[in-house]
Coordinates of C-alpha atoms and ligand atoms in Angstrom, one line a residue:
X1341 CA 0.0 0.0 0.0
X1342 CA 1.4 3.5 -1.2
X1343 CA 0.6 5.1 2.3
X1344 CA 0.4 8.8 1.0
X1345 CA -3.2 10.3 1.4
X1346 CA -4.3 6.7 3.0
X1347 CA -6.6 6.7 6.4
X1348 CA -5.7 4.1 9.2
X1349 CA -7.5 4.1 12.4
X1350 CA -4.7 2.7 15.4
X1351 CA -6.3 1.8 18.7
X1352 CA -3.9 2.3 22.3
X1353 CA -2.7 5.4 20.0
X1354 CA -2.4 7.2 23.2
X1355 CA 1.3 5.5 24.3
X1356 CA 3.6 3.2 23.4
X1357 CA 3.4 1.1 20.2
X1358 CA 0.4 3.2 19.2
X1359 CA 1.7 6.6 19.7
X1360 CA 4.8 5.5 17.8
X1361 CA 3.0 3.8 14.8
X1362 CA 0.9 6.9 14.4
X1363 CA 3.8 8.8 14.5
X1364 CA 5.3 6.4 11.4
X1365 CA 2.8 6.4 9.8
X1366 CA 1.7 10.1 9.6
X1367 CA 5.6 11.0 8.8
X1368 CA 5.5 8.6 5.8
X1369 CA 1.9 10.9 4.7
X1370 CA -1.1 8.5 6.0
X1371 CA -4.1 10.0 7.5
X1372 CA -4.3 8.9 11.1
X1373 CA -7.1 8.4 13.6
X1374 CA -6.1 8.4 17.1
X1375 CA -8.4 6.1 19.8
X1376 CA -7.7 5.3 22.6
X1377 CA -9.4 6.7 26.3
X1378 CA -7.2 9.4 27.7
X1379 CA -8.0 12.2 25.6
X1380 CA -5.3 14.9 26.8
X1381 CA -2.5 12.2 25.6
X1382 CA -4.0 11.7 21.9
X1383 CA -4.9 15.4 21.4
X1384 CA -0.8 16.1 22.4
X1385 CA 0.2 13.7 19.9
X1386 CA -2.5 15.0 17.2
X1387 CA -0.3 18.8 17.4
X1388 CA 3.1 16.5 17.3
X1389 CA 1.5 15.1 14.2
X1390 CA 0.5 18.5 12.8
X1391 CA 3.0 20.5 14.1
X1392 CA 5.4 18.4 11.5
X1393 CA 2.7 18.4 8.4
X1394 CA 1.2 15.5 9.0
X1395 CA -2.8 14.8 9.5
X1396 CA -4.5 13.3 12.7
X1397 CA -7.9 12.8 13.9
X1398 CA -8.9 12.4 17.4
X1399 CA -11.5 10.2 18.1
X1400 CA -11.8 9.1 22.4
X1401 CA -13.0 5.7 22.9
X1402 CA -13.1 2.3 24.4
X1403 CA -12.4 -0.5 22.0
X1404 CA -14.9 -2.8 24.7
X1405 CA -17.8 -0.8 22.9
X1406 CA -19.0 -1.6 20.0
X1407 CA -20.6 2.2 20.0
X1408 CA -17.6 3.9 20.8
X1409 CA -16.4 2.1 17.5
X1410 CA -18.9 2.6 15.6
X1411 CA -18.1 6.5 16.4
X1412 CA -14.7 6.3 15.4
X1413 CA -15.8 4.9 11.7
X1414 CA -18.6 7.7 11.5
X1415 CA -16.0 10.1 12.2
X1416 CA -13.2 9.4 10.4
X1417 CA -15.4 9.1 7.3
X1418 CA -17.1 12.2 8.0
X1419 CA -13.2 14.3 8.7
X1420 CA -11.3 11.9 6.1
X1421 CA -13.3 10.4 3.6
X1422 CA -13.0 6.8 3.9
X1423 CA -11.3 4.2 5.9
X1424 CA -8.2 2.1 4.3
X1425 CA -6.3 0.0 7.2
X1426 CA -6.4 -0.8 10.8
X1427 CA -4.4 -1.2 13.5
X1428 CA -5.7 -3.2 16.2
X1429 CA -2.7 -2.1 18.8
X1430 CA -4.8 -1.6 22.4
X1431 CA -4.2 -4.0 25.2
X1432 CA -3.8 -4.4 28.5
X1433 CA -1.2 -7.1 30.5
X1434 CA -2.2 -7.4 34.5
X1435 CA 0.0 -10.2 34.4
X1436 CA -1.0 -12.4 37.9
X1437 CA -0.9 -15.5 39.0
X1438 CA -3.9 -18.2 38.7
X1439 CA -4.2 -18.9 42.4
X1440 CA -4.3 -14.9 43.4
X1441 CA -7.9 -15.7 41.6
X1442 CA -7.4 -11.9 40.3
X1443 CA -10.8 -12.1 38.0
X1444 CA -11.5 -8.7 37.3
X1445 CA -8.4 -8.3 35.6
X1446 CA -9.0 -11.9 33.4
X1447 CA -11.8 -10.4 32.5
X1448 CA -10.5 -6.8 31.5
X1449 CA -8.0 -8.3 29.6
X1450 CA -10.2 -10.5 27.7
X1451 CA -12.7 -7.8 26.7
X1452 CA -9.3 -5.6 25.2
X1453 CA -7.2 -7.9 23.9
X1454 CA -9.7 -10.1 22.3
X1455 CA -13.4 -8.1 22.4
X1456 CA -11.0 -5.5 21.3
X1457 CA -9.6 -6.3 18.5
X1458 CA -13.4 -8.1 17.2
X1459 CA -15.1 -5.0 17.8
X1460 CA -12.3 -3.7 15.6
X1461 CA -12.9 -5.6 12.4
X1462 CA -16.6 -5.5 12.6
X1463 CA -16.0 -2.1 12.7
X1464 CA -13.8 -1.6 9.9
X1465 CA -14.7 -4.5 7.4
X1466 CA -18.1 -3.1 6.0
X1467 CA -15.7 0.1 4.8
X1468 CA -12.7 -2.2 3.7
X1469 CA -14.9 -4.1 1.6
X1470 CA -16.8 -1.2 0.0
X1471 CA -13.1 -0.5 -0.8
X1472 CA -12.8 -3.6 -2.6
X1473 CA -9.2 -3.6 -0.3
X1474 CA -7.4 -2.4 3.0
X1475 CA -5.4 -3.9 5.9
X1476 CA -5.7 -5.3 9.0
X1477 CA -3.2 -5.5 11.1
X1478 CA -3.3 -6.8 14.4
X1479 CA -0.8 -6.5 17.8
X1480 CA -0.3 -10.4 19.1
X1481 CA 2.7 -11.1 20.8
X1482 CA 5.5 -13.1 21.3
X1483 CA 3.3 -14.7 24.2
X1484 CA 0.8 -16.2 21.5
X1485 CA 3.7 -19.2 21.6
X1486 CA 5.4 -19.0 24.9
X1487 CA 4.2 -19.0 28.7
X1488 CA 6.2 -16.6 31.0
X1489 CA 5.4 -16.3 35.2
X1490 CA 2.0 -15.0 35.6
X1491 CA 0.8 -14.5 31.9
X1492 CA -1.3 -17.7 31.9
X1493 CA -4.6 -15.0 31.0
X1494 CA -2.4 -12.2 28.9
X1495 CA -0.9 -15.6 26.5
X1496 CA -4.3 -17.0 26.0
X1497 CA -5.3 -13.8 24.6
X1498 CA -2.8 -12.5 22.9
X1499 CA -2.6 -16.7 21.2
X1500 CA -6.3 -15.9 20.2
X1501 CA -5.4 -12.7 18.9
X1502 CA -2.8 -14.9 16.6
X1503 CA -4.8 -17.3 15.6
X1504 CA -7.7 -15.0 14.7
X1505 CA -5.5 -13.1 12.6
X1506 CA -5.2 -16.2 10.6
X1507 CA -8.8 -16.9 10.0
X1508 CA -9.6 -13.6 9.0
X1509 CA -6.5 -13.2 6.7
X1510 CA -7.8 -16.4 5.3
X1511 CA -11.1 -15.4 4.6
X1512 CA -10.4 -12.5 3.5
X1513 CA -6.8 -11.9 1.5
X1514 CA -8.1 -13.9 -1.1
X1515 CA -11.8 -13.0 -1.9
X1516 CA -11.9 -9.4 -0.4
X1517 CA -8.6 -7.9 -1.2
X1518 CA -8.3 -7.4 2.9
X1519 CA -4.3 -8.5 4.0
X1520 CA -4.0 -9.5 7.2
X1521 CA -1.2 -9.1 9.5
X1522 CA -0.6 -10.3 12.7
X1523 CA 2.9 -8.6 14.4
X1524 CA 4.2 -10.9 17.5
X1525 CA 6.7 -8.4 19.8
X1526 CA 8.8 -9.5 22.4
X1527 CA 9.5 -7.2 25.4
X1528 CA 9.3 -3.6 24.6
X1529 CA 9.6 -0.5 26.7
X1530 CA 6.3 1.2 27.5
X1531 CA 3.9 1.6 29.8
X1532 CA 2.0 -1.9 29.4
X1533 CA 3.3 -3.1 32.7
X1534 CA 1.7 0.0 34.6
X1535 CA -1.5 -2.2 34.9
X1536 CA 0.4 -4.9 37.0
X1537 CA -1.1 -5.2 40.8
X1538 CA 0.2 -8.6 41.6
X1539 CA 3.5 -7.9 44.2
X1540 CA 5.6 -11.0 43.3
X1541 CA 4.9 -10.6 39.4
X1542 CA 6.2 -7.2 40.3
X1543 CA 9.2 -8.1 41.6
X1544 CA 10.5 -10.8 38.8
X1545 CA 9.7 -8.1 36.7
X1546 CA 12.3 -5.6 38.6
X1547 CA 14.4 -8.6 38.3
X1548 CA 13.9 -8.3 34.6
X1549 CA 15.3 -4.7 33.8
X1550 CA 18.6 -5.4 33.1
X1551 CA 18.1 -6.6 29.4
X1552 CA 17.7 -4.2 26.9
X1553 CA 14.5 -4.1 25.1
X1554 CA 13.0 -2.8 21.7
X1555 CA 11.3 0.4 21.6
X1556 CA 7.8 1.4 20.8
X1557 CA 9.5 2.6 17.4
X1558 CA 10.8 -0.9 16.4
X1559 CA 7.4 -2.1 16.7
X1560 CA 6.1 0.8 14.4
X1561 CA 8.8 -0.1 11.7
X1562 CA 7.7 -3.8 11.6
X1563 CA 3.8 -2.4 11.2
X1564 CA 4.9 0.4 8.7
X1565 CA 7.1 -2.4 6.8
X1566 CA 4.2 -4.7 6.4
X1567 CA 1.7 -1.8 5.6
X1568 CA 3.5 -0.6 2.3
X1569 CA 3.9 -4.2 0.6
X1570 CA 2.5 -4.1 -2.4
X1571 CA -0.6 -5.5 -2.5
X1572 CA 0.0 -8.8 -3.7
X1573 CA 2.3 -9.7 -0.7
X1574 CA 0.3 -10.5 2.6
X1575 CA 3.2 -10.4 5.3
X1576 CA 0.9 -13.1 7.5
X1577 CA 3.2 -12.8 10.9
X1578 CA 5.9 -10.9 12.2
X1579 CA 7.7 -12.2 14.9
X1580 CA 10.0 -9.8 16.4
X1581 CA 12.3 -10.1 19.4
X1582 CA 14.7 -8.0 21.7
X1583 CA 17.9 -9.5 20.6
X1584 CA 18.9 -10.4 24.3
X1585 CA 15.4 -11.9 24.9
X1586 CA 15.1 -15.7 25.7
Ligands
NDP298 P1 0.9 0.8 26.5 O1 0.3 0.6 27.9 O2 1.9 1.9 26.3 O3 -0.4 1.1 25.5 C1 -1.6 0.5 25.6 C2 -2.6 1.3 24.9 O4 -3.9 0.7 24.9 C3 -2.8 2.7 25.5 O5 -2.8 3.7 24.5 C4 -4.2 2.6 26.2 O6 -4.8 3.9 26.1 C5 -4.9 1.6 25.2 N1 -6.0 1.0 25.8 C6 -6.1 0.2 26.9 N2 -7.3 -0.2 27.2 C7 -8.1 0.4 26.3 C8 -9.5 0.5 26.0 N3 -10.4 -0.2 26.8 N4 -9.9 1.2 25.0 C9 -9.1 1.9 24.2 N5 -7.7 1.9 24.4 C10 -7.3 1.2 25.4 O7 1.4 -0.5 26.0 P2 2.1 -1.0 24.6 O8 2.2 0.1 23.7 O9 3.2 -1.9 25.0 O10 0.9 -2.0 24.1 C11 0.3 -2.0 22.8 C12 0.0 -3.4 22.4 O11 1.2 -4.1 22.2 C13 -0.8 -4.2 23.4 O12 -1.8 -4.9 22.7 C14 0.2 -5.1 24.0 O13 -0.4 -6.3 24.5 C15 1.1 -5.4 22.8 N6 2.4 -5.9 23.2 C16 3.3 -5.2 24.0 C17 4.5 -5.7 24.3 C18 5.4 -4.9 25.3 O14 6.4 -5.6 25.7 N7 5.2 -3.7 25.6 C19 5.0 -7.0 23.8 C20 4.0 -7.6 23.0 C21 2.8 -7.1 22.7 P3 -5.8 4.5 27.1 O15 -5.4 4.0 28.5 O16 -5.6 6.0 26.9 O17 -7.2 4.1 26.7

């Protein structure tokens, strides 16, 4: 995809991988729509954006509500014309451990990281197919294949996430013109681990801080690199790791 002019809508834009990928992708001339919930954060980046040329679209919302969705496609028609990609980037990791019984935060990271990234594509898809084309790309992880202390929930989404991404790209590369993309990171340093209330998971993870990991923009590289293949190459996974990560 030639991104100049093009309008992709990036969920979590608000920090992190988000706020980096928008950043990408509105340097290399795509029209961005920042969601996300904290309002002060997106509107900051939208006047980094513009500030340097580029175009951005606020749009506050949680990616639990189908509504709050539904907004963001209404608007970013309305402001931009059309819809083109995708990037299903929110989540949440209150990493725990089974017998702490921590529920609430199973259940909050089920509705992000998986009702998320569904409310997403239903969403998008009605656009993307009046299109006749567009992108989805979606933010798995490296703990779709591997366990780590306490991520027994956060794996088992982000490994649905992965495996979602393969039906859809299945159904839809080939009849739709829709590529799929599923990008699998390793540790990176943002501000995911903020959500983390379980003390001991804590602690390994102070125990963790020596190694060097990728940053936010290494992520946003690996999106922007399987964004602007052209169309006839679907990059299906991208699997991408600090390189002193286990
Ligand atoms: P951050 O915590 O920096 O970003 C998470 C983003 O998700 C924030 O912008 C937050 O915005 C948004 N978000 C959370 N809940 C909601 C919600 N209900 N509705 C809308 N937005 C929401 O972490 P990262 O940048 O690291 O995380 C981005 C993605 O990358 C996640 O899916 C994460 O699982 C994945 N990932 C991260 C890795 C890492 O090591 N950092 C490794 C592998 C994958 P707000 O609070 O303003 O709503």
């Amino acid at each position: 995809m030639n991104l100049e002019g093009k309008v992709v809508i990036i969920t979590g834009a608000s920090s992190g991988i988000g706020e980096a990928t928008a950043m990408k992708l509105a340097q290399n001339k795509a029209k961005v729509v920042l969601m996300a919930r904290r309002e002060d954060r997106l509107n900051e980046l939208k006047e980094k954006i513009e500030s340097n040329g580029g175009h951005a679209l606020v749009v506050t919302g949680d990616v639990t509500k189908k509504t709050d969705f539904e907004n963001v496609v209404s608007q970013a028609k309305d402001h931009f014309g059309t819809i083109n990609a995708l990037v299903n980037n929110a989540g949440l990791m209150p990493l725990s451990f089974i017998m702490k019984l921590k529920t609430d935060e199973w259940d909050k990271m089920v509705d992000v990281n998986i009702k998320g990234v569904l409310n997403g594509v239903a969403a998008v898809l009605p656009t993307l197919t009046e299109n006749k084309g567009g992108h989805i790309i979606n933010i798995s992880s490296t703990a779709a294949y591997k366990y780590f202390p306490g991520g027994a929930v956060y794996c088992a989404t982000k490994a649905a996430v992965k495996m979602f991404s393969e039906g859809l790209r299945q159904e839809l590369a080939p009849q739709y013109g829709i590529n799929v993309t599923s990008i699998e990171p390793g540790a990176v340093s943002t501000e995911l681990t903020d959500t983390i209330t379980d003390e001991d998971i804590k602690e390994k993870m102070s125990d963790m801080q020596e190694m060097t990991t990728l940053e936010a923009e290494d992520i946003a590289n690996a999106i922007y690199y399987a964004l602007t293949q052209p169309h006839r190459v679907n990059i299906n996974d991208v699997y991408i790791m600090p390189s002193e990560q286990q």
